[in-house]
Amino acid sequence: MPLIRLAQLFAAAGHTLYGVGGMVRNPLLGLPVTDNDVTSSMTPGEVMAMCRDKGIKYLDIGAAFGMVELHYMGGVFQHTTFRRDTYPTGGGHRPQAVSYSGDINEDAFRRDFTVNAIYKNILTGRITDPTGGMQDLKNRLLRATSKDPAVIMGDDALRIMRMARFASELGFEAERGTLEAARACAAGLADISPERIREELDRILLSDAKYGIPGGPYRGLELLDKLEALDVILPELAKGRGVAQKPQYHKYDVLHHCFHAVDCIEPSLTLRLAALLHDVGKPAALEATGCMYTHDRLGADMAQGILQRLKYPGAVIRDVTALIRNHMFDLRTEAKENTIRLWLQEMGIERSRQLIALRRADVHGSGRIEGPVESADRWERILESMIAAGAPFEERQLAVTGADIAGYLGIPPSPRIGYIKAGLLRHCAKRPEDNNKTALLRLSRDLVNNS
Ligand code: ATP
Ligand code: MG
């Protein structure tokens, strides 16, 4: 309803309002719409003047590129004026010049893929399809709008990332000529800002959660590899291509094992990034030491550099690197129960659960084992039993405070108290039932005698 009312306002001003992009494409595929992209021949200045006149809230989200966001009757609409773009050499995303056009056909050919350039007249429902998008939609194909796909991909290399993103979200294939052009232009990704690369990478990693189409992350990642885009955006990871692993444990090379591990873990960004990068240290470890033993620590350091480069928030970097650093613990399922208890306590509940998920994804992503993963199942059993028994995971969960201990032992606050508390915490990982004041004070006496 707000959209029709908006289209009526445009019509009264002499312009036809069209829906475009996902707003038209998705309903034709039976998928939900996630944002409202609308377009017309009205210039940004005219759109903003109309908004002021009618009391419609608007945001200038890039009027220089023809974009104004309208907030109308509870809906949010991104309006872009029909335009023609010219790009500087290199693959940078920003056009050098934008000129407005009254021609919908011209607008269609500056868009990326034919399925994204189908227009729907909001008032009549009539479809305008200047680039043959309807046919490609039927064939589930991503095809560049221009007859010369090298121009589309060469002008704005972000379209290469978008291609992998749409392939993963929608389960589409890339048309051959478009794919070849994207490959030829992949070096242009070096001119795209890390924030935009990250945004598309995140969407690929979480693509199956968007519309519930399974296998999206693997599909998108493999396409990035095929396009040689991976070598530009994640060269450290691309080094795993062709690096063989012990065939009794692994069906895939290091790179494809990582891709599969991503598909085997639940759609949380932290977990998916950890799965993607968990073995990123293997090629470098192999090169430096002739074996892969140190790849967890090396990989965590490398992941830190990669994630910083892509401008991930500090909390994501901290979590992902901690998961990578610890992903090799108890690989052979030989650790003693108390060792596992102490490790789980040190990791904390949330990280422990993430490490359990990562171990399962690591094993399943090897392509050799399906079903239960013994080490992960065992950690999970122990973790849940610790939680059920009220085991403390942090010092503040101990049933005594530093002041209680100091008072009971008759010693002043000092580093010795810290040492005692750390000892009590470790003790309670193994014996959660001792997390009560009487038992802990008694134990603190033994600990102070040993300190
Ligand atoms: P979604 O449903 O995920 O929002 P979308 O197709 O609507 O997908 P948007 O990123 O919202 O994608 O962009 C809206 C439309 O703008 C696209 O469908 C496409 O026609 C055009 N577009 C966006 N970014 C680019 C780009 N870098 N190059 C060319 N056209 C683009
Ligand atoms: Mg959209």
Short mmCIF file of C-alpha atoms and ligand atoms in Angstrom, two decimals:
data_model
loop_
_atom_site.label_atom_id
_atom_site.label_comp_id
_atom_site.label_asym_id
_atom_site.label_seq_id
_atom_site.Cartn_x
_atom_site.Cartn_y
_atom_site.Cartn_z
CA MET A 1 0.00 0.00 0.00
CA PRO A 2 2.70 2.63 0.81
CA LEU A 3 4.39 1.66 -2.45
CA ILE A 4 1.23 2.27 -4.52
CA ARG A 5 0.68 5.60 -2.78
CA LEU A 6 4.28 6.53 -3.48
CA ALA A 7 3.90 5.53 -7.15
CA GLN A 8 0.80 7.74 -7.34
CA LEU A 9 2.81 10.70 -6.06
CA PHE A 10 5.45 10.04 -8.74
CA ALA A 11 2.73 9.73 -11.38
CA ALA A 12 1.21 13.05 -10.33
CA ALA A 13 4.66 14.58 -10.90
CA GLY A 14 4.81 13.01 -14.38
CA HIS A 15 7.09 10.01 -13.63
CA THR A 16 6.51 6.26 -13.64
CA LEU A 17 7.82 4.45 -10.58
CA TYR A 18 9.32 0.99 -11.05
CA GLY A 19 10.52 -1.69 -8.68
CA VAL A 20 13.86 -3.27 -9.65
CA GLY A 21 16.51 -5.64 -8.26
CA GLY A 22 15.57 -8.13 -5.56
CA MET A 23 12.20 -6.52 -5.18
CA VAL A 24 11.15 -7.83 -8.62
CA ARG A 25 13.48 -10.81 -8.92
CA ASN A 26 12.64 -12.47 -5.62
CA PRO A 27 8.84 -12.68 -5.91
CA LEU A 28 9.32 -14.22 -9.38
CA LEU A 29 11.44 -16.89 -7.66
CA GLY A 30 8.99 -17.34 -4.80
CA LEU A 31 11.47 -15.74 -2.38
CA PRO A 32 10.86 -12.94 0.12
CA VAL A 33 11.91 -9.35 -0.57
CA THR A 34 14.62 -7.99 1.73
CA ASP A 35 14.79 -4.36 0.58
CA ASN A 36 12.82 -2.06 -1.68
CA ASP A 37 14.79 -0.71 -4.65
CA VAL A 38 12.71 1.65 -6.75
CA THR A 39 13.64 3.71 -9.77
CA SER A 40 12.25 6.35 -12.11
CA SER A 41 13.33 9.22 -14.33
CA MET A 42 12.86 11.72 -11.47
CA THR A 43 16.21 13.31 -10.56
CA PRO A 44 17.43 13.21 -6.94
CA GLY A 45 16.82 16.97 -6.61
CA GLU A 46 13.24 16.55 -7.80
CA VAL A 47 12.69 13.56 -5.49
CA MET A 48 13.95 15.52 -2.48
CA ALA A 49 11.87 18.57 -3.41
CA MET A 50 8.77 16.36 -3.72
CA CYS A 51 9.51 14.82 -0.31
CA ARG A 52 9.82 18.23 1.30
CA ASP A 53 6.60 19.34 -0.38
CA LYS A 54 4.64 16.28 0.77
CA GLY A 55 6.23 16.00 4.21
CA ILE A 56 7.97 12.69 3.42
CA LYS A 57 11.11 11.91 5.40
CA TYR A 58 14.13 11.28 3.18
CA LEU A 59 17.83 10.61 3.51
CA ASP A 60 20.45 11.60 0.99
CA ILE A 61 22.27 8.23 0.71
CA GLY A 62 24.26 9.25 -2.35
CA ALA A 63 22.40 11.88 -4.32
CA ALA A 64 25.55 12.35 -6.43
CA PHE A 65 24.91 8.81 -7.69
CA GLY A 66 21.19 9.32 -7.95
CA MET A 67 20.24 7.67 -4.66
CA VAL A 68 17.71 8.95 -2.12
CA GLU A 69 16.10 6.87 0.63
CA LEU A 70 12.43 7.57 1.28
CA HIS A 71 10.67 6.76 4.53
CA TYR A 72 7.01 6.68 3.70
CA MET A 73 4.02 5.26 5.57
CA GLY A 74 6.19 2.84 7.53
CA GLY A 75 8.12 1.60 4.46
CA VAL A 76 11.73 2.31 3.43
CA PHE A 77 12.44 2.75 -0.30
CA GLN A 78 15.78 3.31 -2.01
CA HIS A 79 15.12 5.42 -5.08
CA THR A 80 17.77 5.58 -7.80
CA THR A 81 17.28 7.82 -10.83
CA PHE A 82 17.67 6.18 -14.27
CA ARG A 83 21.30 6.80 -15.05
CA ARG A 84 24.32 6.09 -17.17
CA ASP A 85 27.70 5.63 -15.44
CA THR A 86 31.26 6.09 -16.59
CA TYR A 87 34.05 4.48 -14.63
CA PRO A 88 37.72 5.36 -14.34
CA THR A 89 40.25 2.70 -15.30
CA GLY A 90 40.88 0.06 -12.61
CA GLY A 91 38.08 -1.82 -10.94
CA GLY A 92 37.02 0.77 -8.32
CA HIS A 93 33.36 0.71 -7.41
CA ARG A 94 32.74 4.47 -7.69
CA PRO A 95 31.68 5.86 -11.07
CA GLN A 96 33.73 8.81 -12.30
CA ALA A 97 30.66 10.43 -13.79
CA VAL A 98 26.95 9.81 -13.56
CA SER A 99 24.43 11.27 -15.95
CA TYR A 100 20.71 10.99 -15.50
CA SER A 101 18.64 9.55 -18.21
CA GLY A 102 14.98 9.43 -19.06
CA ASP A 103 15.50 6.03 -20.62
CA ILE A 104 14.86 2.82 -18.71
CA ASN A 105 16.81 0.84 -21.32
CA GLU A 106 19.91 2.86 -20.69
CA ASP A 107 19.50 2.34 -16.94
CA ALA A 108 19.21 -1.43 -17.40
CA PHE A 109 22.57 -1.71 -19.10
CA ARG A 110 24.45 0.00 -16.27
CA ARG A 111 23.21 -2.66 -13.81
CA ASP A 112 25.17 -5.82 -13.07
CA PHE A 113 23.15 -8.90 -13.98
CA THR A 114 20.14 -9.35 -16.24
CA VAL A 115 18.07 -10.87 -13.40
CA ASN A 116 18.71 -7.68 -11.43
CA ALA A 117 17.55 -5.44 -14.30
CA ILE A 118 13.91 -6.52 -14.54
CA TYR A 119 11.56 -3.59 -13.88
CA LYS A 120 8.00 -3.72 -12.63
CA ASN A 121 5.67 -0.78 -13.09
CA ILE A 122 4.29 -0.35 -9.58
CA LEU A 123 0.86 0.88 -10.72
CA THR A 124 0.19 -1.47 -13.64
CA GLY A 125 2.34 -4.46 -12.63
CA ARG A 126 3.74 -4.51 -16.17
CA ILE A 127 7.25 -5.97 -16.55
CA THR A 128 9.94 -4.23 -18.60
CA ASP A 129 12.89 -6.47 -19.34
CA PRO A 130 15.45 -4.73 -21.55
CA THR A 131 18.28 -7.26 -21.04
CA GLY A 132 16.51 -10.63 -21.16
CA GLY A 133 16.46 -11.17 -17.42
CA MET A 134 13.21 -13.18 -17.42
CA GLN A 135 14.76 -15.92 -19.55
CA ASP A 136 17.89 -16.02 -17.36
CA LEU A 137 15.70 -16.18 -14.26
CA LYS A 138 14.04 -19.31 -15.67
CA ASN A 139 17.45 -20.83 -16.36
CA ARG A 140 18.77 -19.65 -13.00
CA LEU A 141 21.69 -17.88 -14.67
CA LEU A 142 23.73 -14.83 -13.72
CA ARG A 143 24.56 -13.04 -16.95
CA ALA A 144 26.09 -9.59 -17.33
CA THR A 145 23.62 -7.04 -18.67
CA SER A 146 25.97 -5.90 -21.42
CA LYS A 147 26.80 -7.92 -24.54
CA ASP A 148 30.37 -7.20 -23.51
CA PRO A 149 30.63 -8.68 -20.00
CA ALA A 150 34.25 -7.52 -19.73
CA VAL A 151 32.97 -3.94 -19.53
CA ILE A 152 30.56 -4.78 -16.71
CA MET A 153 33.18 -6.66 -14.71
CA GLY A 154 36.05 -4.33 -15.59
CA ASP A 155 34.15 -1.16 -14.61
CA ASP A 156 33.38 -2.29 -11.06
CA ALA A 157 35.12 -5.35 -9.66
CA LEU A 158 32.72 -5.46 -6.72
CA ARG A 159 30.38 -7.10 -9.23
CA ILE A 160 32.65 -10.16 -9.09
CA MET A 161 31.95 -10.47 -5.37
CA ARG A 162 28.26 -9.80 -6.02
CA MET A 163 28.24 -12.58 -8.60
CA ALA A 164 29.53 -15.08 -6.06
CA ARG A 165 27.09 -13.69 -3.48
CA PHE A 166 24.02 -14.04 -5.73
CA ALA A 167 25.17 -17.50 -6.87
CA SER A 168 25.39 -18.58 -3.24
CA GLU A 169 22.19 -16.93 -1.99
CA LEU A 170 20.01 -17.91 -4.95
CA GLY A 171 21.70 -21.17 -6.00
CA PHE A 172 22.28 -19.76 -9.52
CA GLU A 173 25.03 -20.63 -12.01
CA ALA A 174 27.20 -18.02 -13.68
CA GLU A 175 26.83 -17.80 -17.46
CA ARG A 176 30.06 -18.79 -19.14
CA GLY A 177 30.99 -15.51 -20.85
CA THR A 178 30.22 -13.59 -17.66
CA LEU A 179 32.30 -16.00 -15.62
CA GLU A 180 35.26 -15.71 -17.99
CA ALA A 181 35.03 -11.92 -17.94
CA ALA A 182 34.92 -11.91 -14.15
CA ARG A 183 38.00 -14.11 -14.02
CA ALA A 184 39.86 -11.83 -16.40
CA CYS A 185 38.97 -8.81 -14.24
CA ALA A 186 39.60 -10.35 -10.81
CA ALA A 187 42.76 -8.32 -10.22
CA GLY A 188 40.50 -5.25 -10.09
CA LEU A 189 39.30 -6.41 -6.66
CA ALA A 190 42.48 -4.84 -5.31
CA ASP A 191 40.79 -1.47 -5.97
CA ILE A 192 37.70 -2.29 -3.89
CA SER A 193 37.55 -1.14 -0.28
CA PRO A 194 38.08 -3.86 2.34
CA GLU A 195 34.74 -2.96 3.97
CA ARG A 196 32.83 -3.75 0.79
CA ILE A 197 34.74 -6.97 0.21
CA ARG A 198 33.98 -7.98 3.78
CA GLU A 199 30.29 -7.16 3.38
CA GLU A 200 29.96 -9.46 0.37
CA LEU A 201 32.14 -12.16 1.95
CA ASP A 202 29.89 -12.14 5.02
CA ARG A 203 26.85 -12.52 2.83
CA ILE A 204 28.43 -15.48 1.06
CA LEU A 205 29.33 -17.09 4.38
CA LEU A 206 25.76 -16.68 5.65
CA SER A 207 24.05 -17.18 2.29
CA ASP A 208 22.16 -20.35 3.20
CA ALA A 209 20.49 -18.54 6.09
CA LYS A 210 19.13 -15.79 3.82
CA TYR A 211 16.52 -17.80 1.90
CA GLY A 212 17.14 -21.26 3.35
CA ILE A 213 18.83 -22.57 0.16
CA PRO A 214 21.43 -25.12 1.35
CA GLY A 215 25.02 -25.35 0.14
CA GLY A 216 25.31 -21.62 -0.55
CA PRO A 217 28.59 -20.91 1.25
CA TYR A 218 30.42 -23.73 -0.55
CA ARG A 219 28.99 -22.67 -3.90
CA GLY A 220 30.01 -19.03 -3.40
CA LEU A 221 33.47 -19.82 -2.06
CA GLU A 222 34.18 -22.25 -4.83
CA LEU A 223 33.11 -19.68 -7.38
CA LEU A 224 35.45 -17.11 -5.81
CA ASP A 225 38.22 -19.66 -6.18
CA LYS A 226 37.32 -20.46 -9.78
CA LEU A 227 37.24 -16.74 -10.60
CA GLU A 228 40.71 -16.34 -9.08
CA ALA A 229 39.15 -13.70 -6.85
CA LEU A 230 40.23 -15.65 -3.79
CA ASP A 231 43.87 -15.08 -4.73
CA VAL A 232 43.23 -11.35 -4.47
CA ILE A 233 41.03 -11.12 -1.39
CA LEU A 234 42.34 -14.07 0.67
CA PRO A 235 45.70 -15.07 -0.85
CA GLU A 236 46.76 -16.87 2.35
CA LEU A 237 43.74 -19.16 2.08
CA ALA A 238 44.16 -19.67 -1.66
CA LYS A 239 47.61 -21.16 -0.89
CA GLY A 240 45.77 -24.25 0.39
CA ARG A 241 44.66 -25.04 -3.17
CA GLY A 242 46.23 -28.34 -4.20
CA VAL A 243 47.88 -28.91 -0.80
CA ALA A 244 47.16 -32.58 -0.22
CA GLN A 245 46.45 -34.10 3.19
CA LYS A 246 46.66 -37.65 4.57
CA PRO A 247 44.11 -39.54 2.45
CA GLN A 248 42.93 -41.76 5.33
CA TYR A 249 41.61 -38.66 7.10
CA HIS A 250 40.99 -36.27 4.23
CA LYS A 251 39.18 -36.48 0.93
CA TYR A 252 39.96 -32.87 -0.05
CA ASP A 253 42.93 -30.55 -0.32
CA VAL A 254 43.35 -27.95 2.45
CA LEU A 255 41.36 -25.28 0.62
CA HIS A 256 38.33 -27.40 -0.21
CA HIS A 257 38.35 -28.94 3.24
CA CYS A 258 37.98 -25.39 4.64
CA PHE A 259 35.11 -24.66 2.23
CA HIS A 260 33.34 -27.86 3.29
CA ALA A 261 33.90 -27.11 6.98
CA VAL A 262 32.06 -23.79 6.49
CA ASP A 263 29.04 -25.64 5.10
CA CYS A 264 29.15 -28.07 8.04
CA ILE A 265 28.82 -25.43 10.77
CA GLU A 266 25.79 -23.41 11.82
CA PRO A 267 25.32 -19.97 10.25
CA SER A 268 27.00 -17.67 12.75
CA LEU A 269 29.59 -15.28 11.33
CA THR A 270 32.19 -16.11 13.99
CA LEU A 271 31.83 -19.85 13.46
CA ARG A 272 31.84 -19.60 9.69
CA LEU A 273 34.95 -17.40 9.66
CA ALA A 274 36.66 -19.77 12.08
CA ALA A 275 35.76 -22.75 9.88
CA LEU A 276 36.97 -20.92 6.76
CA LEU A 277 40.31 -19.96 8.28
CA HIS A 278 40.93 -22.79 10.76
CA ASP A 279 43.60 -24.42 8.57
CA VAL A 280 44.93 -21.26 6.93
CA GLY A 281 48.27 -21.91 8.64
CA LYS A 282 48.79 -25.34 7.09
CA PRO A 283 50.61 -24.36 3.87
CA ALA A 284 52.87 -21.92 5.75
CA ALA A 285 53.57 -24.44 8.54
CA LEU A 286 54.41 -27.09 5.96
CA GLU A 287 56.76 -24.72 4.19
CA ALA A 288 58.49 -23.61 7.38
CA THR A 289 58.76 -26.91 9.25
CA GLY A 290 58.05 -29.70 6.75
CA CYS A 291 54.92 -30.69 8.70
CA MET A 292 51.65 -29.14 9.73
CA TYR A 293 51.89 -29.47 13.53
CA THR A 294 52.19 -25.79 14.31
CA HIS A 295 49.41 -24.70 11.98
CA ASP A 296 46.96 -23.86 14.79
CA ARG A 297 49.10 -21.13 16.36
CA LEU A 298 50.52 -19.96 13.05
CA GLY A 299 47.02 -19.96 11.55
CA ALA A 300 45.60 -17.92 14.43
CA ASP A 301 48.28 -15.26 13.88
CA MET A 302 47.68 -15.26 10.14
CA ALA A 303 43.90 -15.03 10.65
CA GLN A 304 44.43 -12.00 12.85
CA GLY A 305 46.26 -10.24 10.02
CA ILE A 306 43.62 -11.24 7.46
CA LEU A 307 40.67 -10.16 9.59
CA GLN A 308 42.33 -6.87 10.48
CA ARG A 309 42.99 -6.21 6.82
CA LEU A 310 39.30 -6.81 6.06
CA LYS A 311 38.36 -4.46 8.92
CA TYR A 312 36.41 -6.93 11.03
CA PRO A 313 35.42 -5.67 14.47
CA GLY A 314 37.86 -6.44 17.28
CA ALA A 315 35.46 -8.81 19.05
CA VAL A 316 35.08 -10.96 15.92
CA ILE A 317 38.86 -11.06 15.44
CA ARG A 318 39.41 -12.05 19.08
CA ASP A 319 36.83 -14.86 18.95
CA VAL A 320 37.84 -16.27 15.58
CA THR A 321 41.55 -16.32 16.38
CA ALA A 322 40.92 -17.96 19.77
CA LEU A 323 38.91 -20.71 18.07
CA ILE A 324 41.64 -21.29 15.49
CA ARG A 325 44.37 -21.34 18.15
CA ASN A 326 42.52 -24.03 20.11
CA HIS A 327 41.05 -26.14 17.33
CA MET A 328 43.61 -28.95 17.59
CA PHE A 329 43.04 -29.74 21.28
CA ASP A 330 42.55 -33.47 22.06
CA LEU A 331 42.66 -34.39 18.39
CA ARG A 332 43.11 -38.07 19.12
CA THR A 333 40.45 -38.22 21.82
CA GLU A 334 43.07 -39.30 24.33
CA ALA A 335 42.92 -36.44 26.85
CA LYS A 336 42.08 -37.36 30.44
CA GLU A 337 38.72 -36.18 31.73
CA ASN A 338 40.31 -33.73 34.18
CA THR A 339 42.42 -32.20 31.42
CA ILE A 340 39.26 -31.65 29.40
CA ARG A 341 37.48 -30.14 32.40
CA LEU A 342 40.29 -27.65 32.97
CA TRP A 343 40.42 -26.79 29.30
CA LEU A 344 36.66 -26.23 29.08
CA GLN A 345 36.82 -24.02 32.16
CA GLU A 346 39.65 -22.00 30.68
CA MET A 347 37.75 -21.57 27.41
CA GLY A 348 34.48 -20.60 29.10
CA ILE A 349 31.02 -21.91 28.21
CA GLU A 350 30.39 -20.04 24.98
CA ARG A 351 33.80 -20.61 23.45
CA SER A 352 33.69 -24.27 24.50
CA ARG A 353 30.42 -24.71 22.64
CA GLN A 354 31.93 -23.01 19.60
CA LEU A 355 34.98 -25.29 19.74
CA ILE A 356 32.70 -28.33 19.95
CA ALA A 357 30.88 -27.11 16.82
CA LEU A 358 34.19 -26.38 15.07
CA ARG A 359 35.55 -29.87 15.83
CA ARG A 360 32.43 -31.47 14.35
CA ALA A 361 32.66 -29.26 11.25
CA ASP A 362 36.39 -30.01 10.92
CA VAL A 363 35.76 -33.76 11.01
CA HIS A 364 32.67 -33.72 8.78
CA GLY A 365 34.35 -31.29 6.40
CA SER A 366 37.09 -33.86 5.78
CA GLY A 367 34.61 -35.82 3.67
CA ARG A 368 35.64 -39.10 5.35
CA ILE A 369 33.45 -39.28 8.46
CA GLU A 370 29.75 -38.69 8.96
CA GLY A 371 27.72 -38.95 12.15
CA PRO A 372 28.95 -38.66 15.73
CA VAL A 373 32.37 -37.12 16.42
CA GLU A 374 33.76 -38.81 19.51
CA SER A 375 35.93 -36.01 20.90
CA ALA A 376 33.26 -33.36 20.43
CA ASP A 377 30.56 -35.58 21.92
CA ARG A 378 32.76 -36.26 24.93
CA TRP A 379 33.59 -32.56 25.49
CA GLU A 380 29.92 -31.74 25.19
CA ARG A 381 28.94 -34.38 27.78
CA ILE A 382 31.57 -33.13 30.19
CA LEU A 383 30.70 -29.46 29.63
CA GLU A 384 27.00 -30.03 30.20
CA SER A 385 27.71 -32.06 33.35
CA MET A 386 29.93 -29.25 34.66
CA ILE A 387 27.20 -26.70 34.02
CA ALA A 388 24.55 -28.92 35.62
CA ALA A 389 26.77 -29.39 38.70
CA GLY A 390 27.25 -25.61 39.05
CA ALA A 391 30.98 -25.63 38.25
CA PRO A 392 32.43 -22.11 38.24
CA PHE A 393 33.95 -20.90 34.96
CA GLU A 394 35.19 -17.59 36.34
CA GLU A 395 36.59 -16.57 39.72
CA ARG A 396 33.59 -14.41 40.45
CA GLN A 397 31.47 -17.57 40.40
CA LEU A 398 33.42 -19.07 43.33
CA ALA A 399 31.43 -19.34 46.56
CA VAL A 400 34.13 -17.29 48.36
CA THR A 401 35.59 -13.83 47.78
CA GLY A 402 39.19 -12.73 48.20
CA ALA A 403 38.13 -10.96 51.43
CA ASP A 404 36.58 -14.22 52.77
CA ILE A 405 39.86 -16.04 52.13
CA ALA A 406 42.04 -13.25 53.60
CA GLY A 407 39.83 -13.09 56.72
CA TYR A 408 39.75 -16.86 57.18
CA LEU A 409 43.51 -17.29 56.77
CA GLY A 410 44.35 -14.10 58.63
CA ILE A 411 46.60 -12.80 55.87
CA PRO A 412 46.46 -9.35 54.19
CA PRO A 413 45.20 -8.96 50.63
CA SER A 414 48.17 -9.88 48.42
CA PRO A 415 49.02 -11.73 45.20
CA ARG A 416 48.85 -14.91 47.28
CA ILE A 417 45.07 -14.52 47.43
CA GLY A 418 44.98 -14.42 43.63
CA TYR A 419 47.05 -17.59 43.50
CA ILE A 420 44.68 -19.29 45.94
CA LYS A 421 41.58 -18.24 44.00
CA ALA A 422 43.04 -19.55 40.75
CA GLY A 423 43.77 -22.85 42.52
CA LEU A 424 40.22 -23.05 43.89
CA LEU A 425 38.80 -22.38 40.46
CA ARG A 426 40.83 -25.19 38.91
CA HIS A 427 39.87 -27.50 41.75
CA CYS A 428 36.17 -26.84 41.15
CA ALA A 429 36.49 -27.72 37.45
CA LYS A 430 37.26 -31.24 38.63
CA ARG A 431 35.08 -31.20 41.75
CA PRO A 432 32.17 -28.79 41.20
CA GLU A 433 30.49 -30.05 44.39
CA ASP A 434 33.23 -28.30 46.41
CA ASN A 435 32.03 -24.87 45.27
CA ASN A 436 30.67 -23.97 48.70
CA LYS A 437 32.10 -21.72 51.36
CA THR A 438 33.07 -24.36 53.91
CA ALA A 439 34.89 -26.59 51.45
CA LEU A 440 36.64 -23.72 49.67
CA LEU A 441 37.92 -22.11 52.87
CA ARG A 442 39.26 -25.48 54.00
CA LEU A 443 40.96 -25.94 50.62
CA SER A 444 42.41 -22.43 50.76
CA ARG A 445 44.37 -23.47 53.84
CA ASP A 446 46.08 -26.28 51.85
CA LEU A 447 46.75 -23.94 48.98
CA VAL A 448 48.31 -21.23 51.16
CA ASN A 449 50.58 -23.81 52.72
CA ASN A 450 51.77 -24.77 49.23
CA SER A 451 52.17 -21.21 47.99
P1 ATP B 1 18.92 -8.11 -2.50
O1 ATP B 1 17.58 -8.69 -2.72
O2 ATP B 1 19.88 -9.03 -1.84
O3 ATP B 1 18.89 -6.72 -1.93
P2 ATP B 1 19.40 -6.77 -4.99
O4 ATP B 1 19.46 -7.32 -6.38
O5 ATP B 1 18.22 -5.91 -4.68
O6 ATP B 1 19.52 -7.97 -3.99
P3 ATP B 1 21.04 -4.57 -4.12
O7 ATP B 1 22.45 -4.61 -3.64
O8 ATP B 1 19.97 -4.18 -3.19
O9 ATP B 1 20.75 -5.98 -4.78
O10 ATP B 1 21.04 -3.58 -5.36
C1 ATP B 1 19.83 -3.25 -6.04
C2 ATP B 1 20.06 -3.25 -7.53
O11 ATP B 1 20.99 -2.23 -7.88
C3 ATP B 1 20.65 -4.52 -8.08
O12 ATP B 1 19.67 -5.49 -8.34
C4 ATP B 1 21.34 -4.04 -9.33
O13 ATP B 1 20.42 -3.86 -10.38
C5 ATP B 1 21.84 -2.67 -8.93
N1 ATP B 1 23.22 -2.70 -8.39
C6 ATP B 1 23.62 -2.70 -7.09
N2 ATP B 1 24.96 -2.71 -6.97
C7 ATP B 1 25.43 -2.70 -8.23
C8 ATP B 1 26.73 -2.68 -8.81
N3 ATP B 1 27.84 -2.68 -8.05
N4 ATP B 1 26.82 -2.66 -10.16
C9 ATP B 1 25.74 -2.63 -10.94
N5 ATP B 1 24.48 -2.66 -10.49
C10 ATP B 1 24.32 -2.68 -9.15
MG MG B 2 17.98 -4.89 -2.94
#
